[in-house]
Amino acid sequence: MSENKIESVLREDRVFEPPRSFVEQATFKPDDIQALYDAANSDHEGFWADQAQKHIDWHKPFTQTLDSTDAPFFKWFTDGQLNVSYNCLDRHLDTRGDQTAIIFEADDGEVEHISYRELHARVCRFANALKANGLGKGDRAVIYLPNVPQATIAMLACARIGAIHSVVFGGFSAPSLRDRIDDAEAKMLITADGNYRGGKLIPLKDVADKALSQGCESIDKVIVLKRSGTDVSMQSGRDLWWHDAIDGQAETCEPEWVDAEHPLFILYTSGSTGKPKGIQHSSGGYLLGAIVTCRWVFDLRDDDVFWCTADVGWITGHTYITYGPTACGATQVMFEGVPTYPEPDRFWKMVDTHQVTIFYTAPTAIRALMKHGDEYPQRHALDSLRILGTVGEPINPEAWMWYRQVIGHERCPIVDTWWQTETGGHMITPLPSYSKTKPGSVTHPLPGISAEILDESGKPVTEAGSGGVLVVTKPWPYMLRTIWNDPERYKETYFGMYDAHTYVAGDSAQRDEQGNFRILGRIDDVVNISGHRLGTMEVESALVAHTSVAEAAVVSRPHDVKGEAIVAFVILKTGDGNDELASDLRNWVAEQLGAIAKPEEIRFADGLPKTRSGKIMRRLLRTVARGDEVTQDVSTLENPQILEQLQARGS
Ligand code: WTA
């Protein structure tokens, strides 16, 4: 036992230099990266102004870099004007119009190559269709589509006309979709009849219809992509097919030039209250972040084939499918399916087929595929790969080592990228030719990003190995601008702990002797299931909305594949719980919030452990859910006998 412990500590101390073979062919050499750090450290604003001039085609150049007068409502490049879709499409037409922008592989294995010229034409046609159906600058469109090129086309078409998109992941339920449509007061919904994932039909239009029947008064039009070919109902006057909407539309569309601060999109994410937060991003600053992080972290260049396996419904898909790679003029793979269908070698097979050079996925996928054994990756050469990336949650050292050895053949640097929906792009991450990597460590902040770890009083935590609150002490161009319709919540959530210039990420972290960052986990009531953020309050609200539930408390416990799994403690209105009710409740939560939120376990109890002031002792519940020995002080418990009951029922 103790030997194992020592071994795992030693393992985490393994340090890997950037492979020499990698450095030799990298675009950004260590000296180039060092020069970026030096420039950023000597003049934060000037550095970002230079980057913005270098990487973005401005319609009207900016003269002011950063406006902090109304902190924490920071503005970047405010008097500049641009169009994001112009930067992702039009500017490539002369130089790489015929280059493939997207290699799309469908769930059933069908492959489609879309060139930049074709992508431009398809975006323009759809943008014209949006306008023809009443969507204009500043209007919101909710996109509820599968991970197919039309999702990217719809996003870029919104950007083209200055409309604000809000993509809702296709796995979200009808009530979640409705809440997001209502909060954004969206005029239009863009969805599909359905699609297949892992061979299973996802009935998107049915779910959308359910959402629309429960509210969504702001919706005028629903555009429906024919994808699965299943029968769906179309409400006349409101619903129209995508192919009819673009019929006869021109293949050019003058971009709407917008101010740098014009909102590009809203993306909802979970917080520690029941209500999801509409994270609002800008046009200029966000685009800059997408570009520079693709360039620096992925060393992205013309001959790369980039593949981010995320869904466009998450921030990772926004920044590293729709915006970053296209703005850099890269060729990328987009995939509709799941890693294990039809067999657990789907990813590795696709890497070989499409000669992927940069592969970016989530620890949960790595862990799941690792469990299937080395045999699957070993069927494939994987010799096109040059960089591997991970995102979404802490990666355990075992999975990191497996990724390095079995997938990267010890030749590919691993970039473990820490960032958030709110940060818009990478923040703390190794740079592939520059950084020494270490399993489980996100290493160091990017140039122009001032990350620190503070204690509760706001003093920097200097001792190696001590944990603290992860903060960013200077604004950066690609940070969120506010929470849609709720600026107070923005201030309070992200800048409420210290001051109006100190962004609080909601994670705790520590540093090692060399100063490398390690992310420890959330400090709020947010859990991370398979790399997806969920507020425990959301799950609790869903549970208490069930007729038989009086009270519920939700915590997480570690899980081999998902990272964390949900355990719900449930108090019934009457009677005792049984397996059937537990299964009903699990399904109920999945219906209310989506399958990701389905609890792993439901435990029925007569009461919850509470302090005398009535606060649920979640820390205690966490200990119980993990089956650990309770060492906390329980003397403040109002109802100590409850503890024994909870423990007994779990065994
Ligand atoms: C966690 C995903 C450890 C973290 C881009 C963060 C990570 C939350 C990492 C954001 C990483 C993300 N190592 N933890 N490399 N990347 N996280 O908004 O807790 O879906 O706050 O954005 O995921 O999740 P979100």
mmCIF file with all atom_site columns, C-alpha atoms in Angstrom, residues 550-643:
data_model
loop_
_atom_site.group_PDB
_atom_site.id
_atom_site.type_symbol
_atom_site.label_atom_id
_atom_site.label_alt_id
_atom_site.label_comp_id
_atom_site.label_asym_id
_atom_site.label_entity_id
_atom_site.label_seq_id
_atom_site.pdbx_PDB_ins_code
_atom_site.Cartn_x
_atom_site.Cartn_y
_atom_site.Cartn_z
_atom_site.occupancy
_atom_site.B_iso_or_equiv
_atom_site.pdbx_formal_charge
_atom_site.auth_seq_id
_atom_site.auth_comp_id
_atom_site.auth_asym_id
_atom_site.auth_atom_id
_atom_site.pdbx_PDB_model_num
ATOM 1  C CA . ALA A 1 550 ? -39.185 16.395 -0.592  1.00 0.00 ? 550 ALA A CA 1
ATOM 2  C CA . GLU A 1 551 ? -35.519 17.311 -0.459  1.00 0.00 ? 551 GLU A CA 1
ATOM 3  C CA . ALA A 1 552 ? -32.301 16.383 -2.198  1.00 0.00 ? 552 ALA A CA 1
ATOM 4  C CA . ALA A 1 553 ? -28.583 16.996 -1.892  1.00 0.00 ? 553 ALA A CA 1
ATOM 5  C CA . VAL A 1 554 ? -26.154 16.200 -4.667  1.00 0.00 ? 554 VAL A CA 1
ATOM 6  C CA . VAL A 1 555 ? -22.429 15.583 -4.390  1.00 0.00 ? 555 VAL A CA 1
ATOM 7  C CA . SER A 1 556 ? -19.858 13.791 -6.476  1.00 0.00 ? 556 SER A CA 1
ATOM 8  C CA . ARG A 1 557 ? -17.407 10.988 -5.933  1.00 0.00 ? 557 ARG A CA 1
ATOM 9  C CA . PRO A 1 558 ? -14.430 10.009 -8.074  1.00 0.00 ? 558 PRO A CA 1
ATOM 10 C CA . HIS A 1 559 ? -15.155 7.787  -11.070 1.00 0.00 ? 559 HIS A CA 1
ATOM 11 C CA . ASP A 1 560 ? -12.680 5.795  -13.180 1.00 0.00 ? 560 ASP A CA 1
ATOM 12 C CA . VAL A 1 561 ? -13.860 7.007  -16.550 1.00 0.00 ? 561 VAL A CA 1
ATOM 13 C CA . LYS A 1 562 ? -16.083 10.037 -15.991 1.00 0.00 ? 562 LYS A CA 1
ATOM 14 C CA . GLY A 1 563 ? -13.701 11.698 -13.555 1.00 0.00 ? 563 GLY A CA 1
ATOM 15 C CA . GLU A 1 564 ? -16.549 12.357 -11.170 1.00 0.00 ? 564 GLU A CA 1
ATOM 16 C CA . ALA A 1 565 ? -19.957 10.731 -10.779 1.00 0.00 ? 565 ALA A CA 1
ATOM 17 C CA . ILE A 1 566 ? -23.093 12.130 -9.182  1.00 0.00 ? 566 ILE A CA 1
ATOM 18 C CA . VAL A 1 567 ? -24.458 10.732 -5.940  1.00 0.00 ? 567 VAL A CA 1
ATOM 19 C CA . ALA A 1 568 ? -27.834 12.112 -4.863  1.00 0.00 ? 568 ALA A CA 1
ATOM 20 C CA . PHE A 1 569 ? -29.219 11.894 -1.336  1.00 0.00 ? 569 PHE A CA 1
ATOM 21 C CA . VAL A 1 570 ? -32.980 11.992 -1.531  1.00 0.00 ? 570 VAL A CA 1
ATOM 22 C CA . ILE A 1 571 ? -35.649 12.512 1.108   1.00 0.00 ? 571 ILE A CA 1
ATOM 23 C CA . LEU A 1 572 ? -39.076 11.337 0.012   1.00 0.00 ? 572 LEU A CA 1
ATOM 24 C CA . LYS A 1 573 ? -42.369 12.997 0.868   1.00 0.00 ? 573 LYS A CA 1
ATOM 25 C CA . THR A 1 574 ? -43.794 9.678  2.040   1.00 0.00 ? 574 THR A CA 1
ATOM 26 C CA . GLY A 1 575 ? -42.672 6.084  2.234   1.00 0.00 ? 575 GLY A CA 1
ATOM 27 C CA . ASP A 1 576 ? -39.327 4.392  1.733   1.00 0.00 ? 576 ASP A CA 1
ATOM 28 C CA . GLY A 1 577 ? -37.370 4.367  -1.470  1.00 0.00 ? 577 GLY A CA 1
ATOM 29 C CA . ASN A 1 578 ? -36.766 1.284  -3.554  1.00 0.00 ? 578 ASN A CA 1
ATOM 30 C CA . ASP A 1 579 ? -34.734 0.350  -6.628  1.00 0.00 ? 579 ASP A CA 1
ATOM 31 C CA . GLU A 1 580 ? -37.566 1.091  -8.980  1.00 0.00 ? 580 GLU A CA 1
ATOM 32 C CA . LEU A 1 581 ? -38.052 4.609  -7.673  1.00 0.00 ? 581 LEU A CA 1
ATOM 33 C CA . ALA A 1 582 ? -34.287 5.157  -7.723  1.00 0.00 ? 582 ALA A CA 1
ATOM 34 C CA . SER A 1 583 ? -34.218 4.211  -11.373 1.00 0.00 ? 583 SER A CA 1
ATOM 35 C CA . ASP A 1 584 ? -37.250 6.434  -12.091 1.00 0.00 ? 584 ASP A CA 1
ATOM 36 C CA . LEU A 1 585 ? -35.508 9.356  -10.435 1.00 0.00 ? 585 LEU A CA 1
ATOM 37 C CA . ARG A 1 586 ? -32.300 8.798  -12.380 1.00 0.00 ? 586 ARG A CA 1
ATOM 38 C CA . ASN A 1 587 ? -34.259 8.816  -15.625 1.00 0.00 ? 587 ASN A CA 1
ATOM 39 C CA . TRP A 1 588 ? -36.248 11.835 -14.488 1.00 0.00 ? 588 TRP A CA 1
ATOM 40 C CA . VAL A 1 589 ? -33.063 13.849 -13.991 1.00 0.00 ? 589 VAL A CA 1
ATOM 41 C CA . ALA A 1 590 ? -31.845 12.764 -17.430 1.00 0.00 ? 590 ALA A CA 1
ATOM 42 C CA . GLU A 1 591 ? -35.122 13.953 -18.936 1.00 0.00 ? 591 GLU A CA 1
ATOM 43 C CA . GLN A 1 592 ? -34.987 17.267 -17.103 1.00 0.00 ? 592 GLN A CA 1
ATOM 44 C CA . LEU A 1 593 ? -31.366 18.120 -17.720 1.00 0.00 ? 593 LEU A CA 1
ATOM 45 C CA . GLY A 1 594 ? -29.919 15.687 -20.237 1.00 0.00 ? 594 GLY A CA 1
ATOM 46 C CA . ALA A 1 595 ? -28.178 12.336 -19.973 1.00 0.00 ? 595 ALA A CA 1
ATOM 47 C CA . ILE A 1 596 ? -24.921 13.801 -18.655 1.00 0.00 ? 596 ILE A CA 1
ATOM 48 C CA . ALA A 1 597 ? -26.645 14.775 -15.433 1.00 0.00 ? 597 ALA A CA 1
ATOM 49 C CA . LYS A 1 598 ? -28.043 11.303 -14.689 1.00 0.00 ? 598 LYS A CA 1
ATOM 50 C CA . PRO A 1 599 ? -27.019 10.373 -11.128 1.00 0.00 ? 599 PRO A CA 1
ATOM 51 C CA . GLU A 1 600 ? -24.824 7.318  -10.759 1.00 0.00 ? 600 GLU A CA 1
ATOM 52 C CA . GLU A 1 601 ? -26.463 6.515  -7.461  1.00 0.00 ? 601 GLU A CA 1
ATOM 53 C CA . ILE A 1 602 ? -29.517 7.597  -5.478  1.00 0.00 ? 602 ILE A CA 1
ATOM 54 C CA . ARG A 1 603 ? -29.520 7.090  -1.724  1.00 0.00 ? 603 ARG A CA 1
ATOM 55 C CA . PHE A 1 604 ? -32.762 7.463  0.164   1.00 0.00 ? 604 PHE A CA 1
ATOM 56 C CA . ALA A 1 605 ? -32.699 8.802  3.696   1.00 0.00 ? 605 ALA A CA 1
ATOM 57 C CA . ASP A 1 606 ? -35.045 10.213 6.298   1.00 0.00 ? 606 ASP A CA 1
ATOM 58 C CA . GLY A 1 607 ? -33.140 13.465 6.523   1.00 0.00 ? 607 GLY A CA 1
ATOM 59 C CA . LEU A 1 608 ? -29.980 15.251 5.474   1.00 0.00 ? 608 LEU A CA 1
ATOM 60 C CA . PRO A 1 609 ? -27.115 16.114 7.789   1.00 0.00 ? 609 PRO A CA 1
ATOM 61 C CA . LYS A 1 610 ? -27.560 19.786 8.661   1.00 0.00 ? 610 LYS A CA 1
ATOM 62 C CA . THR A 1 611 ? -25.893 22.316 10.852  1.00 0.00 ? 611 THR A CA 1
ATOM 63 C CA . ARG A 1 612 ? -27.949 23.932 13.539  1.00 0.00 ? 612 ARG A CA 1
ATOM 64 C CA . SER A 1 613 ? -28.421 26.895 11.240  1.00 0.00 ? 613 SER A CA 1
ATOM 65 C CA . GLY A 1 614 ? -29.990 24.584 8.684   1.00 0.00 ? 614 GLY A CA 1
ATOM 66 C CA . LYS A 1 615 ? -27.149 24.338 6.155   1.00 0.00 ? 615 LYS A CA 1
ATOM 67 C CA . ILE A 1 616 ? -26.712 20.987 4.479   1.00 0.00 ? 616 ILE A CA 1
ATOM 68 C CA . MET A 1 617 ? -23.269 19.631 5.315   1.00 0.00 ? 617 MET A CA 1
ATOM 69 C CA . ARG A 1 618 ? -22.177 18.759 1.823   1.00 0.00 ? 618 ARG A CA 1
ATOM 70 C CA . ARG A 1 619 ? -18.622 18.022 2.793   1.00 0.00 ? 619 ARG A CA 1
ATOM 71 C CA . LEU A 1 620 ? -19.897 15.319 5.055   1.00 0.00 ? 620 LEU A CA 1
ATOM 72 C CA . LEU A 1 621 ? -22.127 13.935 2.328   1.00 0.00 ? 621 LEU A CA 1
ATOM 73 C CA . ARG A 1 622 ? -19.140 13.839 0.012   1.00 0.00 ? 622 ARG A CA 1
ATOM 74 C CA . THR A 1 623 ? -17.238 11.769 2.549   1.00 0.00 ? 623 THR A CA 1
ATOM 75 C CA . VAL A 1 624 ? -20.185 9.419  2.907   1.00 0.00 ? 624 VAL A CA 1
ATOM 76 C CA . ALA A 1 625 ? -20.645 9.131  -0.864  1.00 0.00 ? 625 ALA A CA 1
ATOM 77 C CA . ARG A 1 626 ? -17.004 8.160  -1.242  1.00 0.00 ? 626 ARG A CA 1
ATOM 78 C CA . GLY A 1 627 ? -17.307 5.556  1.494   1.00 0.00 ? 627 GLY A CA 1
ATOM 79 C CA . ASP A 1 628 ? -14.487 7.250  3.413   1.00 0.00 ? 628 ASP A CA 1
ATOM 80 C CA . GLU A 1 629 ? -14.189 7.381  7.132   1.00 0.00 ? 629 GLU A CA 1
ATOM 81 C CA . VAL A 1 630 ? -15.824 10.465 8.602   1.00 0.00 ? 630 VAL A CA 1
ATOM 82 C CA . THR A 1 631 ? -13.138 12.526 10.303  1.00 0.00 ? 631 THR A CA 1
ATOM 83 C CA . GLN A 1 632 ? -14.933 15.871 10.158  1.00 0.00 ? 632 GLN A CA 1
ATOM 84 C CA . ASP A 1 633 ? -16.252 17.474 13.284  1.00 0.00 ? 633 ASP A CA 1
ATOM 85 C CA . VAL A 1 634 ? -19.886 16.423 13.467  1.00 0.00 ? 634 VAL A CA 1
ATOM 86 C CA . SER A 1 635 ? -20.612 18.071 16.783  1.00 0.00 ? 635 SER A CA 1
ATOM 87 C CA . THR A 1 636 ? -22.474 20.878 15.051  1.00 0.00 ? 636 THR A CA 1
ATOM 88 C CA . LEU A 1 637 ? -24.856 18.427 13.398  1.00 0.00 ? 637 LEU A CA 1
ATOM 89 C CA . GLU A 1 638 ? -28.421 18.997 14.315  1.00 0.00 ? 638 GLU A CA 1
ATOM 90 C CA . ASN A 1 639 ? -29.378 15.394 13.691  1.00 0.00 ? 639 ASN A CA 1
ATOM 91 C CA . PRO A 1 640 ? -26.343 13.137 14.335  1.00 0.00 ? 640 PRO A CA 1
ATOM 92 C CA . GLN A 1 641 ? -28.282 9.886  14.014  1.00 0.00 ? 641 GLN A CA 1
ATOM 93 C CA . ILE A 1 642 ? -28.814 10.678 10.315  1.00 0.00 ? 642 ILE A CA 1
ATOM 94 C CA . LEU A 1 643 ? -25.154 10.084 9.624   1.00 0.00 ? 643 LEU A CA 1
#
